[in-house]
Amino acid sequence: MSEAVPELIDVSESVLLPLSPQLTAEQPDQSIDSDKPVPATILTGYLGSGKTTLLNYILTEEHGKRIAVIMNEFGDSQGIDQAFTSVDNGEMVEEWLDLKNGCLCCTVKDKGLKAIESLMERKGKFDYILLETTGLADPGKIASMLWSNEELGSDIRLDGIVTMVDTKNVERQLAECPPDGETMNEAQKQLAFADRILLNKSDLLDDNALADIELMVREINGTARVERTSYAKVDLNTILNIGAYADVGPETVPFAGSQHGHHHIDARIRTMALSAPHRLRWSIVDEWIQELLWDSRVPGDDASAQANSEMEILRLKALLLTTDFVPVGGDESFGAAKVVVQGVREMYDSFVVPDKETTPEVDTDATHTTGLYKLVLIGREMPEQALRDSWAQLLSRASVY
């Protein structure tokens, strides 16, 4: 590759949108340890939500961060690929470009994991990975692939899913019929899996309309942090290295209560939280999670498998006090531990988190309106009362007082 780095230019007026003049460079981030796995963030959002505007900022402005951006050939970035890729015998060949602001860029065609594998040969030249999806992608499937890829397991860690929302059109997008054979449309999935939600184009709506949109979004996903943005302007520190899959606590899993209202277009998709005010025997909790995720039924209720055949658990997050904890695939037992559980569809992982002064040994708030220890579910067609009854039965069997 020559020393002259190609400029990012407007291949067409619809490809790269003009940046707002108010965008300013951010201070370099020194918190990334090059010896540790690189945080990988999935950027998703419906066509027209503003992903290209955000990518344009990342790839051209002096924000002080070294980010490797993998742009999908389809969707918002269509047309840019001619500047970054070549075709050999009908196969897409990834070509990583060193950009002037310290970032790297590559476009791919349905070969995101292959691009990441080639990227890791350049480890040390970047601190973050940002994987852009198509506007019609299911981020849960992409997250599962990153999470389960053993070859990449020691080099990268899934950091979080960022969903950009076109506030002007999101109600219509959420109301669209799902594709044949699917139970949810893409906009619904993108919100349900998100760890950060950017309500973009917020300047086009008044405060009351924005409040309605935000409430509707929170009814679908009560755990994600929601930010209002215009022209995709966002502090990159709020979407990169957020540790959404590394920890669970007041910042990563805010209280996910029942926010019933008339704003939600599809009330079948929602968030629910189950309190865990006491220390629990891990083996009982682990069996409960496996039955819920793997068998797609309310744990302990053999008759529920048929009755709840449409139930889909999309995300599971938990922070629990446990006894006799054994990590997934491990053989070391922890007598007493604070445990994080992260799940995407049928996949889940669990691990011990270090003690912090802010995490007490006993959760005195048994109602969990502000309680710290809980298990949070985001899903579709979840039988709330049956799940609460099942969890209550677990607490009666597993609690250690």
Coordinates of C-alpha atoms in Angstrom, one line a residue:
M1 CA 0.0 0.0 0.0
S2 CA 1.4 3.4 -0.9
E3 CA 2.1 6.1 1.7
A4 CA -0.6 8.4 0.2
V5 CA -3.8 7.6 2.1
P6 CA -6.9 8.1 0.0
E7 CA -9.2 10.8 1.2
L8 CA -12.8 9.8 2.2
I9 CA -14.8 11.6 -0.5
D10 CA -18.4 11.8 -1.4
V11 CA -19.0 9.0 -3.8
S12 CA -22.6 10.2 -3.9
E13 CA -24.4 12.9 -2.0
S14 CA -26.3 10.3 -0.1
V15 CA -23.3 8.4 1.1
L16 CA -21.4 10.7 3.3
L17 CA -23.4 13.4 5.0
P18 CA -21.8 16.8 6.0
L19 CA -20.6 16.9 9.5
S20 CA -22.0 19.5 11.8
P21 CA -19.5 22.3 12.4
Q22 CA -20.0 21.9 16.1
L23 CA -18.2 18.5 16.2
T24 CA -15.0 18.9 18.2
A25 CA -12.0 16.7 18.6
E26 CA -11.9 14.5 21.8
Q27 CA -9.0 14.0 24.0
P28 CA -6.9 10.8 23.3
D29 CA -7.9 7.9 25.5
Q30 CA -5.1 6.3 27.4
S31 CA -7.2 3.7 29.2
I32 CA -6.7 0.8 26.8
D33 CA -4.1 -1.8 27.6
S34 CA -2.6 -3.2 24.4
D35 CA -2.0 -6.6 26.2
K36 CA -5.7 -7.0 26.9
P37 CA -8.4 -8.1 24.5
V38 CA -9.6 -5.3 22.2
P39 CA -13.1 -4.1 22.9
A40 CA -15.4 -4.7 19.9
T41 CA -18.5 -2.6 19.5
I42 CA -21.4 -3.5 17.1
L43 CA -23.0 -0.4 15.5
T44 CA -26.5 -1.1 14.2
G45 CA -29.6 0.9 13.2
Y46 CA -32.2 1.2 10.5
L47 CA -31.3 2.7 7.1
G48 CA -31.3 6.5 7.5
S49 CA -30.7 6.5 11.2
G50 CA -27.4 8.3 10.9
K51 CA -24.8 5.6 11.1
T52 CA -22.9 7.0 8.1
T53 CA -22.7 10.4 9.7
L54 CA -21.2 8.9 12.8
L55 CA -18.8 6.8 10.7
N56 CA -17.8 9.9 8.7
Y57 CA -16.9 11.6 11.9
I58 CA -14.9 8.6 13.2
L59 CA -13.0 8.2 10.0
T60 CA -12.2 11.8 9.2
E61 CA -12.0 13.9 12.4
E62 CA -9.2 14.3 14.9
H63 CA -11.0 12.8 17.9
G64 CA -7.8 11.2 19.4
K65 CA -8.9 7.6 19.3
R66 CA -7.5 4.7 17.2
I67 CA -10.5 2.9 16.0
A68 CA -10.6 0.1 13.4
V69 CA -13.9 0.5 11.6
I70 CA -15.4 -2.4 9.6
M71 CA -18.1 -1.1 7.3
N72 CA -20.6 -3.4 5.7
E73 CA -20.8 -3.2 1.9
F74 CA -24.6 -2.9 2.0
G75 CA -26.9 -0.3 3.4
D76 CA -25.6 3.2 4.4
S77 CA -22.0 2.6 3.2
Q78 CA -23.0 1.3 -0.2
G79 CA -20.8 3.0 -2.8
I80 CA -17.9 3.7 -0.5
D81 CA -16.6 0.1 -1.0
Q82 CA -15.1 1.0 -4.4
A83 CA -12.6 3.2 -2.5
F84 CA -11.5 0.5 -0.1
T85 CA -11.9 -2.9 -1.7
S86 CA -11.0 -4.9 -4.8
V87 CA -12.6 -7.9 -6.3
D88 CA -10.7 -11.1 -7.2
N89 CA -12.5 -13.9 -9.0
G90 CA -15.8 -12.7 -7.5
E91 CA -14.5 -12.7 -4.0
M92 CA -14.3 -9.6 -1.8
V93 CA -10.8 -8.8 -0.7
E94 CA -10.5 -6.8 2.5
E95 CA -7.9 -4.0 2.3
W96 CA -7.2 -2.2 5.5
L97 CA -6.5 1.5 5.0
D98 CA -4.5 3.6 7.5
L99 CA -6.4 6.9 7.8
K100 CA -4.8 10.3 8.6
N101 CA -6.5 10.5 12.0
G102 CA -5.0 7.2 13.3
C103 CA -8.0 5.1 12.5
L104 CA -8.2 2.0 10.2
C105 CA -11.0 1.3 7.8
C106 CA -12.2 -1.7 5.8
T107 CA -15.4 -2.7 4.0
V108 CA -16.7 -6.2 3.9
K109 CA -19.4 -8.3 2.3
D110 CA -20.8 -10.7 4.8
K111 CA -17.3 -11.5 6.1
G112 CA -17.1 -9.5 9.2
L113 CA -15.3 -12.2 11.2
K114 CA -12.8 -12.8 8.5
A115 CA -12.1 -9.1 8.4
I116 CA -11.5 -9.1 12.2
E117 CA -9.2 -12.1 11.9
S118 CA -7.1 -10.2 9.3
L119 CA -7.3 -7.1 11.5
M120 CA -5.7 -8.8 14.5
E121 CA -2.5 -9.2 12.5
R122 CA -2.2 -5.5 13.0
K123 CA -2.9 -5.5 16.7
G124 CA -1.2 -2.6 18.5
K125 CA -2.2 -0.1 15.8
F126 CA -5.7 0.3 17.2
D127 CA -7.5 0.4 20.5
Y128 CA -11.1 -0.2 19.5
I129 CA -13.0 -2.2 16.9
L130 CA -16.3 -0.8 15.5
L131 CA -18.3 -3.2 13.4
E132 CA -21.1 -1.6 11.4
T133 CA -24.0 -3.8 10.4
T134 CA -26.5 -3.4 7.6
G135 CA -29.7 -1.6 8.3
L136 CA -31.5 -4.9 8.2
A137 CA -29.1 -7.0 10.4
D138 CA -30.0 -8.9 13.5
P139 CA -27.3 -7.7 16.0
G140 CA -28.0 -10.6 18.3
K141 CA -26.7 -13.1 15.7
I142 CA -23.6 -11.0 15.1
A143 CA -23.0 -10.7 18.9
S144 CA -23.3 -14.4 19.3
M145 CA -20.7 -15.0 16.5
L146 CA -18.2 -12.7 18.1
W147 CA -18.9 -14.2 21.6
S148 CA -18.5 -17.8 20.5
N149 CA -15.5 -17.4 18.1
E150 CA -12.7 -19.3 19.9
E151 CA -10.0 -18.1 17.6
L152 CA -10.8 -14.5 18.4
G153 CA -11.6 -15.1 22.0
S154 CA -8.2 -14.1 23.4
D155 CA -7.8 -11.1 21.1
I156 CA -11.1 -9.3 21.3
R157 CA -14.0 -9.0 23.7
L158 CA -17.6 -8.1 22.9
D159 CA -18.0 -4.7 24.4
G160 CA -21.5 -3.7 23.5
I161 CA -24.2 -3.0 20.9
V162 CA -25.0 0.5 19.9
T163 CA -28.3 1.2 18.1
M164 CA -29.0 4.4 16.3
V165 CA -32.6 5.4 16.0
D166 CA -34.2 7.7 13.4
T167 CA -36.6 9.4 15.8
K168 CA -38.6 10.9 12.9
N169 CA -39.5 7.5 11.6
V170 CA -39.0 5.0 14.4
E171 CA -42.7 4.5 15.2
R172 CA -43.4 3.5 11.6
Q173 CA -40.4 1.2 11.6
L174 CA -41.4 -0.6 14.8
A175 CA -44.9 -1.1 13.4
E176 CA -43.7 -2.8 10.2
C177 CA -44.7 -6.5 9.8
P178 CA -41.9 -9.0 10.5
P179 CA -40.3 -10.8 7.5
D180 CA -41.7 -14.2 6.6
G181 CA -40.8 -16.8 9.3
E182 CA -39.8 -14.1 11.9
T183 CA -41.6 -13.0 15.0
M184 CA -40.1 -9.5 15.2
N185 CA -39.0 -6.9 12.6
E186 CA -35.4 -5.6 12.5
A187 CA -36.1 -2.3 14.3
Q188 CA -37.5 -4.2 17.2
K189 CA -34.6 -6.5 17.4
Q190 CA -32.1 -3.7 17.2
L191 CA -33.7 -1.9 20.1
A192 CA -34.0 -5.1 22.2
F193 CA -30.4 -6.1 21.9
A194 CA -28.9 -2.6 22.5
D195 CA -26.7 -1.5 25.3
R196 CA -26.6 2.1 24.1
I197 CA -29.5 3.7 22.2
L198 CA -28.9 7.0 20.3
L199 CA -32.1 8.9 19.5
N200 CA -30.7 10.7 16.5
K201 CA -32.3 13.6 14.6
S202 CA -33.7 14.8 17.9
D203 CA -33.6 18.3 16.6
L204 CA -36.5 17.5 14.3
L205 CA -39.0 16.8 17.1
D206 CA -40.3 18.8 20.0
D207 CA -39.7 17.9 23.6
N208 CA -43.1 16.2 24.1
A209 CA -42.6 14.0 21.0
L210 CA -39.1 13.1 22.1
A211 CA -40.4 12.1 25.5
D212 CA -43.0 9.8 23.9
I213 CA -40.3 8.2 21.7
E214 CA -38.0 7.7 24.7
L215 CA -40.7 6.1 26.7
M216 CA -41.6 3.8 23.9
V217 CA -38.0 2.8 23.5
R218 CA -37.5 2.2 27.2
E219 CA -40.6 -0.1 27.3
I220 CA -38.9 -2.3 24.8
N221 CA -35.5 -2.1 26.4
G222 CA -35.3 -0.8 30.0
T223 CA -31.7 -1.6 30.5
A224 CA -30.0 0.4 27.8
R225 CA -28.6 3.9 28.3
V226 CA -30.5 6.3 26.0
E227 CA -28.9 9.4 24.5
R228 CA -30.5 12.1 22.4
T229 CA -28.3 13.2 19.5
S230 CA -28.4 15.5 16.4
Y231 CA -26.3 14.9 13.3
A232 CA -25.0 11.8 15.1
K233 CA -23.0 14.0 17.5
V234 CA -22.0 11.9 20.5
D235 CA -19.1 11.7 22.9
L236 CA -17.3 8.5 21.7
N237 CA -16.6 7.6 25.3
T238 CA -20.3 6.9 25.8
I239 CA -20.3 4.2 23.1
L240 CA -16.7 2.7 23.2
N241 CA -15.2 0.6 25.9
I242 CA -18.4 0.6 27.9
G243 CA -18.0 -2.9 29.2
A244 CA -21.6 -3.9 28.7
Y245 CA -20.6 -7.6 28.6
A246 CA -18.0 -7.4 31.3
D247 CA -19.9 -6.1 34.3
V248 CA -23.4 -5.6 35.5
G249 CA -24.3 -2.9 38.0
P250 CA -26.1 0.4 38.5
E251 CA -24.5 1.9 35.3
T252 CA -24.7 -1.1 33.0
V253 CA -28.1 -2.4 34.2
P254 CA -30.2 0.4 35.5
F255 CA -33.5 -0.5 37.2
A256 CA -35.7 -2.2 34.6
G257 CA -39.1 -1.8 36.1
S258 CA -42.5 -2.2 34.5
Q259 CA -43.1 1.0 32.6
H260 CA -46.6 0.2 31.4
G261 CA -48.1 2.8 29.0
H262 CA -49.9 3.2 25.8
H263 CA -46.8 4.3 23.9
H264 CA -45.5 0.9 23.1
I265 CA -46.4 -0.2 19.6
D266 CA -45.9 -3.9 20.3
A267 CA -46.5 -4.7 24.0
R268 CA -45.3 -8.2 23.5
I269 CA -41.7 -7.1 23.5
R270 CA -40.6 -5.7 26.9
T271 CA -38.2 -5.7 29.8
M272 CA -38.8 -7.3 33.2
A273 CA -36.6 -7.4 36.3
L274 CA -36.5 -10.2 39.0
S275 CA -35.2 -9.3 42.4
A276 CA -32.5 -11.3 44.1
P277 CA -32.2 -9.8 47.6
H278 CA -30.4 -12.8 49.1
R279 CA -27.3 -14.9 48.4
L280 CA -28.2 -17.8 46.1
R281 CA -26.9 -21.3 45.5
W282 CA -25.4 -21.1 42.1
S283 CA -26.2 -24.6 40.9
I284 CA -30.0 -24.0 41.3
V285 CA -29.7 -20.6 39.5
D286 CA -27.7 -22.1 36.7
E287 CA -30.3 -24.8 36.1
W288 CA -33.0 -22.2 36.0
I289 CA -31.2 -20.2 33.4
Q290 CA -30.5 -23.2 31.3
E291 CA -34.1 -24.3 31.3
L292 CA -35.3 -20.8 30.4
L293 CA -32.8 -20.2 27.6
W294 CA -32.2 -23.7 26.2
D295 CA -35.7 -25.1 26.5
S296 CA -37.5 -21.8 25.9
R297 CA -40.0 -22.4 28.7
V298 CA -40.8 -21.2 32.2
P299 CA -38.4 -23.1 34.5
G300 CA -40.1 -25.7 36.7
D301 CA -43.3 -25.8 34.7
D302 CA -43.3 -28.8 32.3
A303 CA -46.7 -27.7 31.0
S304 CA -45.4 -24.4 29.9
A305 CA -43.3 -25.6 27.0
Q306 CA -46.3 -25.8 24.7
A307 CA -48.2 -22.9 26.2
N308 CA -45.2 -20.5 25.8
S309 CA -43.8 -21.8 22.5
E310 CA -43.7 -18.2 21.2
M311 CA -41.6 -16.9 24.1
E312 CA -38.2 -15.5 23.0
I313 CA -35.6 -14.4 25.4
L314 CA -33.3 -12.0 23.6
R315 CA -31.1 -10.7 26.4
L316 CA -30.4 -11.7 29.9
K317 CA -28.4 -9.7 32.4
A318 CA -27.8 -10.4 36.1
L319 CA -25.8 -9.4 39.1
L320 CA -26.2 -11.9 41.9
L321 CA -24.7 -12.9 45.2
T322 CA -23.9 -16.6 45.1
T323 CA -22.5 -19.6 46.9
D324 CA -20.5 -22.4 45.4
F325 CA -20.2 -20.7 42.1
V326 CA -18.4 -22.5 39.2
P327 CA -17.8 -20.5 36.0
V328 CA -19.0 -21.9 32.7
G329 CA -16.5 -24.4 31.5
G330 CA -14.4 -24.0 34.7
D331 CA -13.6 -26.3 37.6
E332 CA -12.7 -23.8 40.3
S333 CA -15.4 -23.3 42.9
F334 CA -16.0 -20.0 44.8
G335 CA -17.6 -20.3 48.2
A336 CA -19.1 -16.8 48.1
A337 CA -19.0 -14.5 45.1
K338 CA -20.6 -11.7 43.3
V339 CA -21.5 -13.1 39.9
V340 CA -22.3 -11.4 36.5
V341 CA -24.4 -13.4 34.0
Q342 CA -24.7 -12.2 30.4
G343 CA -27.0 -13.9 27.8
V344 CA -27.8 -13.4 24.2
R345 CA -30.6 -15.7 23.0
E346 CA -29.6 -19.3 24.0
M347 CA -26.0 -18.4 24.8
Y348 CA -24.9 -17.2 28.2
D349 CA -21.7 -16.7 30.3
S350 CA -21.1 -16.2 34.0
F351 CA -18.1 -14.9 35.9
V352 CA -17.0 -13.5 39.2
V353 CA -16.6 -9.7 39.5
P354 CA -14.2 -8.1 42.0
D355 CA -15.6 -6.8 45.2
K356 CA -16.2 -3.1 45.2
E357 CA -17.1 -0.8 48.0
T358 CA -20.3 0.1 46.2
T359 CA -21.6 -3.5 46.1
P360 CA -22.8 -4.5 49.6
E361 CA -22.9 -8.0 50.8
V362 CA -26.6 -7.8 51.7
D363 CA -29.2 -6.1 49.5
T364 CA -31.6 -4.6 52.0
D365 CA -34.1 -3.4 49.4
A366 CA -36.2 -6.6 48.9
T367 CA -38.7 -4.8 46.6
H368 CA -35.8 -3.9 44.3
T369 CA -37.2 -0.6 43.2
T370 CA -33.6 0.5 43.5
G371 CA -32.0 -2.9 44.4
L372 CA -28.7 -3.8 43.1
Y373 CA -28.9 -7.6 42.8
K374 CA -31.4 -8.8 40.1
L375 CA -31.9 -10.7 36.9
V376 CA -33.2 -8.8 33.9
L377 CA -34.8 -10.2 30.9
I378 CA -35.6 -8.6 27.5
G379 CA -37.8 -10.7 25.3
R380 CA -41.0 -11.3 23.4
E381 CA -44.2 -13.0 24.6
M382 CA -42.8 -13.4 28.1
P383 CA -45.5 -14.7 30.6
E384 CA -44.6 -12.2 33.3
Q385 CA -46.6 -13.7 36.2
A386 CA -45.5 -17.3 35.4
L387 CA -41.9 -16.1 35.3
R388 CA -42.2 -14.2 38.6
D389 CA -43.8 -17.3 40.2
S390 CA -41.0 -19.5 38.9
W391 CA -38.4 -17.1 40.2
A392 CA -40.1 -16.9 43.6
Q393 CA -39.9 -20.7 43.8
L394 CA -36.2 -20.5 43.0
L395 CA -35.6 -18.0 45.7
S396 CA -37.4 -20.2 48.2
R397 CA -35.1 -23.1 47.3
A398 CA -31.8 -21.4 46.5
S399 CA -31.6 -18.5 49.1
V400 CA -29.0 -18.7 51.8
Y401 CA -29.9 -16.5 54.7

